[in-house]
PDB file of N, CA and C in Angstrom:
ATOM      1  N   MET A   1       0.857  -1.176  -0.001  1.00  0.00           N
ATOM      2  CA  MET A   1       0.007   0.000  -0.007  1.00  0.00           C
ATOM      3  C   MET A   1       0.892   1.229   0.010  1.00  0.00           C
ATOM      4  N   CYS A   2       0.293   2.361  -0.187  1.00  0.00           N
ATOM      5  CA  CYS A   2       1.025   3.630  -0.310  1.00  0.00           C
ATOM      6  C   CYS A   2       1.725   4.002   0.989  1.00  0.00           C
ATOM      7  N   THR A   3       2.868   4.653   0.833  1.00  0.00           N
ATOM      8  CA  THR A   3       3.514   5.279   1.979  1.00  0.00           C
ATOM      9  C   THR A   3       3.153   6.756   1.944  1.00  0.00           C
ATOM     10  N   LYS A   4       3.321   7.457   3.030  1.00  0.00           N
ATOM     11  CA  LYS A   4       2.951   8.861   3.083  1.00  0.00           C
ATOM     12  C   LYS A   4       3.853   9.705   2.192  1.00  0.00           C
ATOM     13  N   HIS A   5       3.257  10.626   1.412  1.00  0.00           N
ATOM     14  CA  HIS A   5       3.963  11.519   0.529  1.00  0.00           C
ATOM     15  C   HIS A   5       3.023  12.645   0.132  1.00  0.00           C
ATOM     16  N   THR A   6       3.499  13.634  -0.600  1.00  0.00           N
ATOM     17  CA  THR A   6       2.660  14.794  -0.906  1.00  0.00           C
ATOM     18  C   THR A   6       2.170  14.800  -2.347  1.00  0.00           C
ATOM     19  N   ALA A   7       2.662  13.946  -3.212  1.00  0.00           N
ATOM     20  CA  ALA A   7       2.224  13.879  -4.603  1.00  0.00           C
ATOM     21  C   ALA A   7       2.178  12.411  -4.996  1.00  0.00           C
ATOM     22  N   ALA A   8       1.562  12.128  -6.132  1.00  0.00           N
ATOM     23  CA  ALA A   8       1.553  10.766  -6.628  1.00  0.00           C
ATOM     24  C   ALA A   8       2.995  10.293  -6.782  1.00  0.00           C
ATOM     25  N   LYS A   9       3.241   9.044  -6.407  1.00  0.00           N
ATOM     26  CA  LYS A   9       4.593   8.493  -6.472  1.00  0.00           C
ATOM     27  C   LYS A   9       4.546   7.180  -7.229  1.00  0.00           C
ATOM     28  N   GLY A  10       5.420   7.034  -8.198  1.00  0.00           N
ATOM     29  CA  GLY A  10       5.501   5.803  -8.979  1.00  0.00           C
ATOM     30  C   GLY A  10       6.616   4.920  -8.488  1.00  0.00           C
ATOM     31  N   LEU A  11       6.323   3.642  -8.327  1.00  0.00           N
ATOM     32  CA  LEU A  11       7.340   2.662  -7.938  1.00  0.00           C
ATOM     33  C   LEU A  11       7.474   1.672  -9.091  1.00  0.00           C
ATOM     34  N   LEU A  12       8.584   1.762  -9.805  1.00  0.00           N
ATOM     35  CA  LEU A  12       8.825   0.883 -10.939  1.00  0.00           C
ATOM     36  C   LEU A  12       8.992  -0.562 -10.433  1.00  0.00           C
ATOM     37  N   GLN A  13       8.196  -1.455 -10.962  1.00  0.00           N
ATOM     38  CA  GLN A  13       8.270  -2.868 -10.568  1.00  0.00           C
ATOM     39  C   GLN A  13       9.006  -3.719 -11.597  1.00  0.00           C
ATOM     40  N   ILE A  14       8.723  -3.472 -12.881  1.00  0.00           N
ATOM     41  CA  ILE A  14       9.339  -4.250 -13.971  1.00  0.00           C
ATOM     42  C   ILE A  14       9.553  -3.307 -15.155  1.00  0.00           C
ATOM     43  N   GLU A  15      10.689  -3.417 -15.775  1.00  0.00           N
ATOM     44  CA  GLU A  15      10.893  -2.800 -17.093  1.00  0.00           C
ATOM     45  C   GLU A  15      11.776  -3.729 -17.902  1.00  0.00           C
ATOM     46  N   ASN A  16      11.243  -4.116 -19.057  1.00  0.00           N
ATOM     47  CA  ASN A  16      12.016  -4.978 -19.966  1.00  0.00           C
ATOM     48  C   ASN A  16      11.672  -4.594 -21.394  1.00  0.00           C
ATOM     49  N   GLU A  17      12.016  -5.397 -22.357  1.00  0.00           N
ATOM     50  CA  GLU A  17      11.789  -5.061 -23.762  1.00  0.00           C
ATOM     51  C   GLU A  17      10.327  -5.075 -24.162  1.00  0.00           C
ATOM     52  N   ARG A  18       9.429  -5.585 -23.303  1.00  0.00           N
ATOM     53  CA  ARG A  18       8.009  -5.704 -23.668  1.00  0.00           C
ATOM     54  C   ARG A  18       7.064  -4.844 -22.843  1.00  0.00           C
ATOM     55  N   VAL A  19       7.389  -4.594 -21.563  1.00  0.00           N
ATOM     56  CA  VAL A  19       6.455  -3.878 -20.689  1.00  0.00           C
ATOM     57  C   VAL A  19       7.205  -2.979 -19.695  1.00  0.00           C
ATOM     58  N   ILE A  20       6.466  -1.990 -19.181  1.00  0.00           N
ATOM     59  CA  ILE A  20       6.874  -1.209 -18.012  1.00  0.00           C
ATOM     60  C   ILE A  20       5.728  -1.321 -17.009  1.00  0.00           C
ATOM     61  N   VAL A  21       6.013  -1.827 -15.825  1.00  0.00           N
ATOM     62  CA  VAL A  21       4.982  -2.003 -14.791  1.00  0.00           C
ATOM     63  C   VAL A  21       5.350  -1.097 -13.633  1.00  0.00           C
ATOM     64  N   THR A  22       4.397  -0.202 -13.278  1.00  0.00           N
ATOM     65  CA  THR A  22       4.620   0.785 -12.231  1.00  0.00           C
ATOM     66  C   THR A  22       3.419   0.788 -11.278  1.00  0.00           C
ATOM     67  N   GLU A  23       3.670   0.768  -9.988  1.00  0.00           N
ATOM     68  CA  GLU A  23       2.588   0.992  -9.022  1.00  0.00           C
ATOM     69  C   GLU A  23       2.561   2.489  -8.716  1.00  0.00           C
ATOM     70  N   TRP A  24       1.384   3.091  -8.852  1.00  0.00           N
ATOM     71  CA  TRP A  24       1.198   4.503  -8.535  1.00  0.00           C
ATOM     72  C   TRP A  24       0.417   4.640  -7.259  1.00  0.00           C
ATOM     73  N   CYS A  25       0.944   5.426  -6.308  1.00  0.00           N
ATOM     74  CA  CYS A  25       0.291   5.675  -5.035  1.00  0.00           C
ATOM     75  C   CYS A  25       0.012   7.176  -4.901  1.00  0.00           C
ATOM     76  N   PHE A  26      -1.211   7.499  -4.535  1.00  0.00           N
ATOM     77  CA  PHE A  26      -1.661   8.888  -4.417  1.00  0.00           C
ATOM     78  C   PHE A  26      -2.190   9.166  -3.023  1.00  0.00           C
ATOM     79  N   PRO A  27      -1.732  10.219  -2.344  1.00  0.00           N
ATOM     80  CA  PRO A  27      -2.413  10.672  -1.151  1.00  0.00           C
ATOM     81  C   PRO A  27      -3.698  11.389  -1.593  1.00  0.00           C
ATOM     82  N   PRO A  28      -4.598  11.719  -0.688  1.00  0.00           N
ATOM     83  CA  PRO A  28      -5.786  12.504  -1.079  1.00  0.00           C
ATOM     84  C   PRO A  28      -5.353  13.787  -1.812  1.00  0.00           C
ATOM     85  N   ASN A  29      -5.957  14.061  -2.943  1.00  0.00           N
ATOM     86  CA  ASN A  29      -5.645  15.196  -3.808  1.00  0.00           C
ATOM     87  C   ASN A  29      -4.269  15.123  -4.465  1.00  0.00           C
ATOM     88  N   GLY A  30      -3.534  14.030  -4.278  1.00  0.00           N
ATOM     89  CA  GLY A  30      -2.247  13.876  -4.938  1.00  0.00           C
ATOM     90  C   GLY A  30      -2.450  13.738  -6.446  1.00  0.00           C
ATOM     91  N   GLU A  31      -1.454  14.187  -7.219  1.00  0.00           N
ATOM     92  CA  GLU A  31      -1.621  14.138  -8.656  1.00  0.00           C
ATOM     93  C   GLU A  31      -0.312  13.735  -9.346  1.00  0.00           C
ATOM     94  N   THR A  32      -0.435  13.226 -10.549  1.00  0.00           N
ATOM     95  CA  THR A  32       0.730  12.815 -11.322  1.00  0.00           C
ATOM     96  C   THR A  32       1.435  14.000 -11.963  1.00  0.00           C
ATOM     97  N   GLY A  33       0.707  15.064 -12.223  1.00  0.00           N
ATOM     98  CA  GLY A  33       1.206  16.161 -13.053  1.00  0.00           C
ATOM     99  C   GLY A  33       0.933  15.809 -14.514  1.00  0.00           C
ATOM    100  N   TRP A  34       0.980  16.811 -15.358  1.00  0.00           N
ATOM    101  CA  TRP A  34       0.703  16.620 -16.778  1.00  0.00           C
ATOM    102  C   TRP A  34       1.736  15.692 -17.397  1.00  0.00           C
ATOM    103  N   HIS A  35       1.255  14.711 -18.170  1.00  0.00           N
ATOM    104  CA  HIS A  35       2.160  13.761 -18.824  1.00  0.00           C
ATOM    105  C   HIS A  35       1.434  13.132 -20.031  1.00  0.00           C
ATOM    106  N   LYS A  36       2.229  12.506 -20.874  1.00  0.00           N
ATOM    107  CA  LYS A  36       1.725  11.807 -22.060  1.00  0.00           C
ATOM    108  C   LYS A  36       2.420  10.463 -22.153  1.00  0.00           C
ATOM    109  N   HIS A  37       1.648   9.393 -22.323  1.00  0.00           N
ATOM    110  CA  HIS A  37       2.209   8.042 -22.416  1.00  0.00           C
ATOM    111  C   HIS A  37       2.739   7.802 -23.820  1.00  0.00           C
ATOM    112  N   ALA A  38       3.916   7.221 -23.905  1.00  0.00           N
ATOM    113  CA  ALA A  38       4.495   6.870 -25.203  1.00  0.00           C
ATOM    114  C   ALA A  38       3.976   5.513 -25.684  1.00  0.00           C
ATOM    115  N   TYR A  39       3.360   4.756 -24.782  1.00  0.00           N
ATOM    116  CA  TYR A  39       2.858   3.397 -25.094  1.00  0.00           C
ATOM    117  C   TYR A  39       1.409   3.247 -24.661  1.00  0.00           C
ATOM    118  N   ASP A  40       0.677   2.341 -25.351  1.00  0.00           N
ATOM    119  CA  ASP A  40      -0.619   1.950 -24.869  1.00  0.00           C
ATOM    120  C   ASP A  40      -0.436   1.360 -23.468  1.00  0.00           C
ATOM    121  N   TYR A  41      -1.495   1.433 -22.632  1.00  0.00           N
ATOM    122  CA  TYR A  41      -1.333   0.949 -21.256  1.00  0.00           C
ATOM    123  C   TYR A  41      -2.641   0.432 -20.644  1.00  0.00           C
ATOM    124  N   VAL A  42      -2.468  -0.383 -19.605  1.00  0.00           N
ATOM    125  CA  VAL A  42      -3.569  -0.942 -18.848  1.00  0.00           C
ATOM    126  C   VAL A  42      -3.395  -0.505 -17.398  1.00  0.00           C
ATOM    127  N   VAL A  43      -4.489  -0.117 -16.754  1.00  0.00           N
ATOM    128  CA  VAL A  43      -4.496   0.285 -15.348  1.00  0.00           C
ATOM    129  C   VAL A  43      -5.299  -0.751 -14.575  1.00  0.00           C
ATOM    130  N   ILE A  44      -4.718  -1.207 -13.438  1.00  0.00           N
ATOM    131  CA  ILE A  44      -5.401  -2.162 -12.543  1.00  0.00           C
ATOM    132  C   ILE A  44      -5.526  -1.520 -11.167  1.00  0.00           C
ATOM    133  N   PRO A  45      -6.721  -1.056 -10.795  1.00  0.00           N
ATOM    134  CA  PRO A  45      -6.928  -0.414  -9.500  1.00  0.00           C
ATOM    135  C   PRO A  45      -6.741  -1.426  -8.369  1.00  0.00           C
ATOM    136  N   GLU A  46      -6.129  -0.984  -7.269  1.00  0.00           N
ATOM    137  CA  GLU A  46      -5.927  -1.833  -6.094  1.00  0.00           C
ATOM    138  C   GLU A  46      -7.099  -1.752  -5.124  1.00  0.00           C
ATOM    139  N   GLN A  47      -7.920  -0.721  -5.240  1.00  0.00           N
ATOM    140  CA  GLN A  47      -9.124  -0.621  -4.417  1.00  0.00           C
ATOM    141  C   GLN A  47     -10.168   0.200  -5.173  1.00  0.00           C
ATOM    142  N   ASP A  48     -11.355   0.279  -4.647  1.00  0.00           N
ATOM    143  CA  ASP A  48     -12.425   1.073  -5.218  1.00  0.00           C
ATOM    144  C   ASP A  48     -12.143   2.560  -4.947  1.00  0.00           C
ATOM    145  N   GLY A  49     -12.505   3.419  -5.882  1.00  0.00           N
ATOM    146  CA  GLY A  49     -12.338   4.849  -5.648  1.00  0.00           C
ATOM    147  C   GLY A  49     -12.530   5.640  -6.921  1.00  0.00           C
ATOM    148  N   GLN A  50     -12.291   6.938  -6.795  1.00  0.00           N
ATOM    149  CA  GLN A  50     -12.450   7.848  -7.937  1.00  0.00           C
ATOM    150  C   GLN A  50     -11.163   8.605  -8.221  1.00  0.00           C
ATOM    151  N   LEU A  51     -10.890   8.760  -9.517  1.00  0.00           N
ATOM    152  CA  LEU A  51      -9.799   9.594  -9.945  1.00  0.00           C
ATOM    153  C   LEU A  51     -10.345  10.703 -10.860  1.00  0.00           C
ATOM    154  N   LYS A  52      -9.837  11.903 -10.667  1.00  0.00           N
ATOM    155  CA  LYS A  52     -10.190  12.996 -11.590  1.00  0.00           C
ATOM    156  C   LYS A  52      -9.174  12.953 -12.713  1.00  0.00           C
ATOM    157  N   ILE A  53      -9.659  12.929 -13.942  1.00  0.00           N
ATOM    158  CA  ILE A  53      -8.812  12.934 -15.124  1.00  0.00           C
ATOM    159  C   ILE A  53      -8.976  14.294 -15.806  1.00  0.00           C
ATOM    160  N   VAL A  54      -7.860  14.992 -15.983  1.00  0.00           N
ATOM    161  CA  VAL A  54      -7.896  16.329 -16.582  1.00  0.00           C
ATOM    162  C   VAL A  54      -7.143  16.265 -17.913  1.00  0.00           C
ATOM    163  N   THR A  55      -7.818  16.695 -18.992  1.00  0.00           N
ATOM    164  CA  THR A  55      -7.203  16.771 -20.314  1.00  0.00           C
ATOM    165  C   THR A  55      -7.437  18.171 -20.857  1.00  0.00           C
ATOM    166  N   GLU A  56      -6.898  18.453 -22.024  1.00  0.00           N
ATOM    167  CA  GLU A  56      -7.161  19.762 -22.640  1.00  0.00           C
ATOM    168  C   GLU A  56      -8.625  19.959 -22.939  1.00  0.00           C
ATOM    169  N   GLN A  57      -9.387  18.848 -23.060  1.00  0.00           N
ATOM    170  CA  GLN A  57     -10.813  18.948 -23.348  1.00  0.00           C
ATOM    171  C   GLN A  57     -11.666  19.160 -22.109  1.00  0.00           C
ATOM    172  N   GLY A  58     -11.062  19.025 -20.900  1.00  0.00           N
ATOM    173  CA  GLY A  58     -11.835  19.235 -19.689  1.00  0.00           C
ATOM    174  C   GLY A  58     -11.511  18.198 -18.626  1.00  0.00           C
ATOM    175  N   GLU A  59     -12.422  18.084 -17.654  1.00  0.00           N
ATOM    176  CA  GLU A  59     -12.250  17.183 -16.518  1.00  0.00           C
ATOM    177  C   GLU A  59     -13.349  16.140 -16.517  1.00  0.00           C
ATOM    178  N   SER A  60     -13.005  14.947 -15.995  1.00  0.00           N
ATOM    179  CA  SER A  60     -14.012  13.923 -15.776  1.00  0.00           C
ATOM    180  C   SER A  60     -13.611  13.106 -14.555  1.00  0.00           C
ATOM    181  N   ILE A  61     -14.558  12.427 -13.977  1.00  0.00           N
ATOM    182  CA  ILE A  61     -14.321  11.572 -12.814  1.00  0.00           C
ATOM    183  C   ILE A  61     -14.435  10.115 -13.291  1.00  0.00           C
ATOM    184  N   ALA A  62     -13.374   9.345 -13.037  1.00  0.00           N
ATOM    185  CA  ALA A  62     -13.368   7.909 -13.365  1.00  0.00           C
ATOM    186  C   ALA A  62     -13.689   7.152 -12.092  1.00  0.00           C
ATOM    187  N   GLN A  63     -14.746   6.351 -12.108  1.00  0.00           N
ATOM    188  CA  GLN A  63     -15.079   5.474 -10.994  1.00  0.00           C
ATOM    189  C   GLN A  63     -14.346   4.158 -11.190  1.00  0.00           C
ATOM    190  N   LEU A  64     -13.460   3.796 -10.267  1.00  0.00           N
ATOM    191  CA  LEU A  64     -12.635   2.619 -10.422  1.00  0.00           C
ATOM    192  C   LEU A  64     -13.011   1.548  -9.394  1.00  0.00           C
ATOM    193  N   THR A  65     -12.930   0.293  -9.805  1.00  0.00           N
ATOM    194  CA  THR A  65     -13.267  -0.847  -8.957  1.00  0.00           C
ATOM    195  C   THR A  65     -12.042  -1.721  -8.810  1.00  0.00           C
ATOM    196  N   ALA A  66     -11.749  -2.131  -7.600  1.00  0.00           N
ATOM    197  CA  ALA A  66     -10.571  -2.947  -7.327  1.00  0.00           C
ATOM    198  C   ALA A  66     -10.530  -4.148  -8.266  1.00  0.00           C
ATOM    199  N   GLY A  67      -9.386  -4.330  -8.926  1.00  0.00           N
ATOM    200  CA  GLY A  67      -9.178  -5.460  -9.811  1.00  0.00           C
ATOM    201  C   GLY A  67      -9.812  -5.357 -11.191  1.00  0.00           C
ATOM    202  N   GLN A  68     -10.588  -4.310 -11.427  1.00  0.00           N
ATOM    203  CA  GLN A  68     -11.279  -4.137 -12.742  1.00  0.00           C
ATOM    204  C   GLN A  68     -10.375  -3.294 -13.642  1.00  0.00           C
ATOM    205  N   SER A  69      -9.658  -3.924 -14.531  1.00  0.00           N
ATOM    206  CA  SER A  69      -8.671  -3.248 -15.380  1.00  0.00           C
ATOM    207  C   SER A  69      -9.361  -2.439 -16.472  1.00  0.00           C
ATOM    208  N   TYR A  70      -8.632  -1.420 -16.941  1.00  0.00           N
ATOM    209  CA  TYR A  70      -9.082  -0.686 -18.132  1.00  0.00           C
ATOM    210  C   TYR A  70      -7.879  -0.344 -18.999  1.00  0.00           C
ATOM    211  N   TYR A  71      -8.128  -0.115 -20.273  1.00  0.00           N
ATOM    212  CA  TYR A  71      -7.099   0.117 -21.277  1.00  0.00           C
ATOM    213  C   TYR A  71      -7.191   1.572 -21.809  1.00  0.00           C
ATOM    214  N   ARG A  72      -6.042   2.170 -22.087  1.00  0.00           N
ATOM    215  CA  ARG A  72      -5.998   3.486 -22.710  1.00  0.00           C
ATOM    216  C   ARG A  72      -4.922   3.483 -23.788  1.00  0.00           C
ATOM    217  N   PRO A  73      -5.165   4.164 -24.894  1.00  0.00           N
ATOM    218  CA  PRO A  73      -4.137   4.282 -25.937  1.00  0.00           C
ATOM    219  C   PRO A  73      -3.094   5.348 -25.585  1.00  0.00           C
ATOM    220  N   ALA A  74      -1.935   5.243 -26.170  1.00  0.00           N
ATOM    221  CA  ALA A  74      -0.882   6.221 -25.972  1.00  0.00           C
ATOM    222  C   ALA A  74      -1.279   7.570 -26.574  1.00  0.00           C
ATOM    223  N   GLY A  75      -0.626   8.623 -26.079  1.00  0.00           N
ATOM    224  CA  GLY A  75      -0.667   9.899 -26.774  1.00  0.00           C
ATOM    225  C   GLY A  75      -1.559  10.981 -26.240  1.00  0.00           C
ATOM    226  N   ILE A  76      -2.413  10.733 -25.261  1.00  0.00           N
ATOM    227  CA  ILE A  76      -3.297  11.789 -24.765  1.00  0.00           C
ATOM    228  C   ILE A  76      -2.653  12.435 -23.523  1.00  0.00           C
ATOM    229  N   GLU A  77      -2.370  13.722 -23.610  1.00  0.00           N
ATOM    230  CA  GLU A  77      -1.778  14.416 -22.485  1.00  0.00           C
ATOM    231  C   GLU A  77      -2.821  14.583 -21.391  1.00  0.00           C
ATOM    232  N   HIS A  78      -2.454  14.297 -20.157  1.00  0.00           N
ATOM    233  CA  HIS A  78      -3.432  14.357 -19.066  1.00  0.00           C
ATOM    234  C   HIS A  78      -2.751  14.479 -17.699  1.00  0.00           C
ATOM    235  N   ASN A  79      -3.558  14.778 -16.704  1.00  0.00           N
ATOM    236  CA  ASN A  79      -3.156  14.798 -15.311  1.00  0.00           C
ATOM    237  C   ASN A  79      -4.149  13.931 -14.565  1.00  0.00           C
ATOM    238  N   VAL A  80      -3.667  13.156 -13.594  1.00  0.00           N
ATOM    239  CA  VAL A  80      -4.513  12.267 -12.819  1.00  0.00           C
ATOM    240  C   VAL A  80      -4.452  12.709 -11.360  1.00  0.00           C
ATOM    241  N   ILE A  81      -5.634  12.912 -10.735  1.00  0.00           N
ATOM    242  CA  ILE A  81      -5.724  13.411  -9.370  1.00  0.00           C
ATOM    243  C   ILE A  81      -6.579  12.472  -8.531  1.00  0.00           C
ATOM    244  N   ASN A  82      -6.119  12.140  -7.331  1.00  0.00           N
ATOM    245  CA  ASN A  82      -6.888  11.314  -6.410  1.00  0.00           C
ATOM    246  C   ASN A  82      -8.077  12.141  -5.900  1.00  0.00           C
ATOM    247  N   ALA A  83      -9.278  11.737  -6.239  1.00  0.00           N
ATOM    248  CA  ALA A  83     -10.503  12.441  -5.826  1.00  0.00           C
ATOM    249  C   ALA A  83     -11.102  11.865  -4.543  1.00  0.00           C
ATOM    250  N   ASN A  84     -10.369  10.992  -3.880  1.00  0.00           N
ATOM    251  CA  ASN A  84     -10.850  10.360  -2.635  1.00  0.00           C
ATOM    252  C   ASN A  84     -10.242  11.061  -1.422  1.00  0.00           C
ATOM    253  N   ASP A  85     -10.836  10.805  -0.244  1.00  0.00           N
ATOM    254  CA  ASP A  85     -10.274  11.368   1.004  1.00  0.00           C
ATOM    255  C   ASP A  85      -9.369  10.337   1.677  1.00  0.00           C
ATOM    256  N   TYR A  86      -8.863   9.381   0.891  1.00  0.00           N
ATOM    257  CA  TYR A  86      -7.954   8.353   1.383  1.00  0.00           C
ATOM    258  C   TYR A  86      -6.894   8.055   0.318  1.00  0.00           C
ATOM    259  N   ASP A  87      -5.792   7.413   0.717  1.00  0.00           N
ATOM    260  CA  ASP A  87      -4.769   7.023  -0.246  1.00  0.00           C
ATOM    261  C   ASP A  87      -5.379   6.093  -1.292  1.00  0.00           C
ATOM    262  N   PHE A  88      -4.933   6.232  -2.531  1.00  0.00           N
ATOM    263  CA  PHE A  88      -5.415   5.389  -3.609  1.00  0.00           C
ATOM    264  C   PHE A  88      -4.253   4.879  -4.421  1.00  0.00           C
ATOM    265  N   ALA A  89      -4.290   3.640  -4.891  1.00  0.00           N
ATOM    266  CA  ALA A  89      -3.188   3.085  -5.656  1.00  0.00           C
ATOM    267  C   ALA A  89      -3.700   2.240  -6.822  1.00  0.00           C
ATOM    268  N   PHE A  90      -2.906   2.237  -7.904  1.00  0.00           N
ATOM    269  CA  PHE A  90      -3.177   1.335  -9.025  1.00  0.00           C
ATOM    270  C   PHE A  90      -1.845   0.893  -9.625  1.00  0.00           C
ATOM    271  N   VAL A  91      -1.904  -0.212 -10.347  1.00  0.00           N
ATOM    272  CA  VAL A  91      -0.757  -0.708 -11.106  1.00  0.00           C
ATOM    273  C   VAL A  91      -1.016  -0.361 -12.566  1.00  0.00           C
ATOM    274  N   GLU A  92       0.022   0.187 -13.191  1.00  0.00           N
ATOM    275  CA  GLU A  92      -0.055   0.578 -14.611  1.00  0.00           C
ATOM    276  C   GLU A  92       0.916  -0.296 -15.395  1.00  0.00           C
ATOM    277  N   VAL A  93       0.409  -0.926 -16.464  1.00  0.00           N
ATOM    278  CA  VAL A  93       1.247  -1.752 -17.340  1.00  0.00           C
ATOM    279  C   VAL A  93       1.287  -1.103 -18.734  1.00  0.00           C
ATOM    280  N   GLU A  94       2.442  -0.571 -19.080  1.00  0.00           N
ATOM    281  CA  GLU A  94       2.642   0.018 -20.391  1.00  0.00           C
ATOM    282  C   GLU A  94       3.169  -1.051 -21.338  1.00  0.00           C
ATOM    283  N   LEU A  95       2.573  -1.103 -22.551  1.00  0.00           N
ATOM    284  CA  LEU A  95       2.888  -2.154 -23.532  1.00  0.00           C
ATOM    285  C   LEU A  95       3.817  -1.587 -24.587  1.00  0.00           C
ATOM    286  N   LYS A  96       5.056  -2.036 -24.584  1.00  0.00           N
ATOM    287  CA  LYS A  96       6.032  -1.530 -25.561  1.00  0.00           C
ATOM    288  C   LYS A  96       5.821  -2.134 -26.940  1.00  0.00           C
TER     289      LYS A  96
END
């Protein structure tokens, strides 16, 4: 589970010629900062909760369920913010 910190923190678990696997831990209101993925990726939430997704087109709330994976294509610049009043974590698998 997450350790205490002030912003989203990534812990690299695996990087090889095929994938990059990172666990992301967010304190309440913690955020990744603006970024763009170079690879398609899959997110696996570790618990139920909400993330605010901010793009140039606006903001949305993603309702996440523990263990319910979702896929996103590379290339969309965004910021991810923990919209919960508790620590939130997910595993991200980028497909090279």
